[in-house]
Short mmCIF file of C-alpha atoms in Angstrom, two decimals:
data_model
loop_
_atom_site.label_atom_id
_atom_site.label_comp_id
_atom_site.label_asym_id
_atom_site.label_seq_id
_atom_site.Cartn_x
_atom_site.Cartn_y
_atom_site.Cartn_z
CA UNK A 1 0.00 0.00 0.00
CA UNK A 2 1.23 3.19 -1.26
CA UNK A 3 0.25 6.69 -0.05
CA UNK A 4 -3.21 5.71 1.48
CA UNK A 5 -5.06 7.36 3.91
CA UNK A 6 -7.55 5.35 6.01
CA UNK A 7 -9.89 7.51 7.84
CA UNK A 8 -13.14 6.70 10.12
CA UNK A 9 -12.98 3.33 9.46
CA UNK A 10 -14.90 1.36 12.32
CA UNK A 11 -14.16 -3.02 12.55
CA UNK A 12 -14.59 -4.83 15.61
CA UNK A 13 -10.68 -5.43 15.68
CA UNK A 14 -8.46 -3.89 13.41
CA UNK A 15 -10.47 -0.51 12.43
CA UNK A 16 -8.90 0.39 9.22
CA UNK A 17 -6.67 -3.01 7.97
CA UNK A 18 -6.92 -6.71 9.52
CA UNK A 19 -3.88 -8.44 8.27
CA UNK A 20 -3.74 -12.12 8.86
CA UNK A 21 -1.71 -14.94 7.58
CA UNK A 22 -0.25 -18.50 7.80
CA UNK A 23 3.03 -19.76 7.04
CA UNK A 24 2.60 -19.54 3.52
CA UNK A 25 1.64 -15.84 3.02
CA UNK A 26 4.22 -12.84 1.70
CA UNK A 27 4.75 -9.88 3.39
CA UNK A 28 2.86 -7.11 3.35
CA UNK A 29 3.45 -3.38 3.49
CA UNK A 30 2.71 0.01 4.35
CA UNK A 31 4.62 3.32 2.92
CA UNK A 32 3.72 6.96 3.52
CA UNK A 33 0.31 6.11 4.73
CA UNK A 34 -2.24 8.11 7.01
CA UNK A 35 -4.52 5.91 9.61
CA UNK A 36 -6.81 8.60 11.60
CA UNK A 37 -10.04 8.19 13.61
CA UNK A 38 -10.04 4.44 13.19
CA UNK A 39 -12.30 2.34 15.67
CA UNK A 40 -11.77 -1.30 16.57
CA UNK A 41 -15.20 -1.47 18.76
CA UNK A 42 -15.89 -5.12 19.97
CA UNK A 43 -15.58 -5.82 23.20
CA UNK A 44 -12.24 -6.19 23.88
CA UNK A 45 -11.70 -4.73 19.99
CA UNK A 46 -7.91 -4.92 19.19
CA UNK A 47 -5.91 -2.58 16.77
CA UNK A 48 -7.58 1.16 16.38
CA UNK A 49 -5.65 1.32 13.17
CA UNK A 50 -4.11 -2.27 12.06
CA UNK A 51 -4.56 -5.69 13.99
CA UNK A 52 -2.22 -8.17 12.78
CA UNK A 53 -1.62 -11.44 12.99
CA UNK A 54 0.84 -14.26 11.97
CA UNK A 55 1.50 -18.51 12.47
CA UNK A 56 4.46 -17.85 10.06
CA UNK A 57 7.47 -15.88 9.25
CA UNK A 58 4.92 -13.02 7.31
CA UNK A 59 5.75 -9.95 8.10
CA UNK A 60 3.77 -6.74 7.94
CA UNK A 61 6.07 -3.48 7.67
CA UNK A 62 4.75 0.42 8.38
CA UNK A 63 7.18 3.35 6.86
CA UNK A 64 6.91 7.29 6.75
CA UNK A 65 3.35 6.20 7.95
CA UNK A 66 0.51 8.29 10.78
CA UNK A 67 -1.76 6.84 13.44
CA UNK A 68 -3.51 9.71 14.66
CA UNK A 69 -6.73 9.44 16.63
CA UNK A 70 -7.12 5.78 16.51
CA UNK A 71 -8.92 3.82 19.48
CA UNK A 72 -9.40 0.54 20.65
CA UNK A 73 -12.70 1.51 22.75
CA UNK A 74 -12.57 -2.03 25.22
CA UNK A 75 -9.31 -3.40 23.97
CA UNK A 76 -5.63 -2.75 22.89
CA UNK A 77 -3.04 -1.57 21.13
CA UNK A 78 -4.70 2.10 19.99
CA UNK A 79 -2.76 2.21 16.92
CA UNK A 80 -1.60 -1.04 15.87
CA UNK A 81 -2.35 -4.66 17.77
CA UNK A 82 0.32 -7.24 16.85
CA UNK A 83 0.29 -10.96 17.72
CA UNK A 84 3.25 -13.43 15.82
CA UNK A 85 4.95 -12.18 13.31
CA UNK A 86 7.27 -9.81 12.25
CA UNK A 87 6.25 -6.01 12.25
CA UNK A 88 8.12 -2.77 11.24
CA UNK A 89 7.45 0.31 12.20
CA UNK A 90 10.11 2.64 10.88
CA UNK A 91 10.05 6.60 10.97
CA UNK A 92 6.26 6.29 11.70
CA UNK A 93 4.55 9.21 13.82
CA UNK A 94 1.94 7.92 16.06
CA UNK A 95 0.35 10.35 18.22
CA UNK A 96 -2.88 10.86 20.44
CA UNK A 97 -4.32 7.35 20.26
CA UNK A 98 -5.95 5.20 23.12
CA UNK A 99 -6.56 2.10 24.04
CA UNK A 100 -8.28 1.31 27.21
CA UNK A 101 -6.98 -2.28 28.00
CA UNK A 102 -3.26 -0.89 27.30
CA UNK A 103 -0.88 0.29 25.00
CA UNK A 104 -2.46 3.61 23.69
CA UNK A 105 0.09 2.97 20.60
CA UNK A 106 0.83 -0.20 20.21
CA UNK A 107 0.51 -3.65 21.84
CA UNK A 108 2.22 -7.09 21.46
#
């Protein structure tokens, strides 16, 4: 994903992408994109922004990308929720988002 912008975007986990794969998926990334007032709203919702998940060596990189404003109303990980896996976040700004389970920005 190139330059996107993913705005009020409500899931019950994972508000604007839900990335999940098995041993046998590719990576997948992120460059220059904007995530802002994303919801993940099921109880115990996880990832405002991005939830992903991995049984495999997949990885799921973020660059030059924003999480603004992102929540995880019952859950975690405002901005991004990450479970196996490899994830990148390089030279990312992530600022003002909440989670109320924990980790306002991210969770692993």
């Amino acid at each position: 994903f190139n330059r996107v912008v993913f705005t009020n975007n409500t899931a019950g986990n994972g508000g604007a992408v839900f990335v999940a794969s098995d041993m046998n998926s590719g990576n997948v990334t992120f460059y220059n994109c904007s995530f802002d007032a994303n919801h993940a709203t099921a109880t115990g919702g996880r990832g405002g922004a991005a939830f992903v998940s991995s049984d495999g060596p997949a990885g799921v990189g973020f660059t030059l990308c924003t999480f603004k404003q992102n929540t995880a109303t019952t859950g975690y990980g405002g901005a991004i929720y990450a479970e196996g896996g490899y994830v990148a976040v390089n030279e990312c700004v992530i600022d003002g988002n909440a989670a109320t389970g924990g980790g306002g920005a991210t969770f692993r």
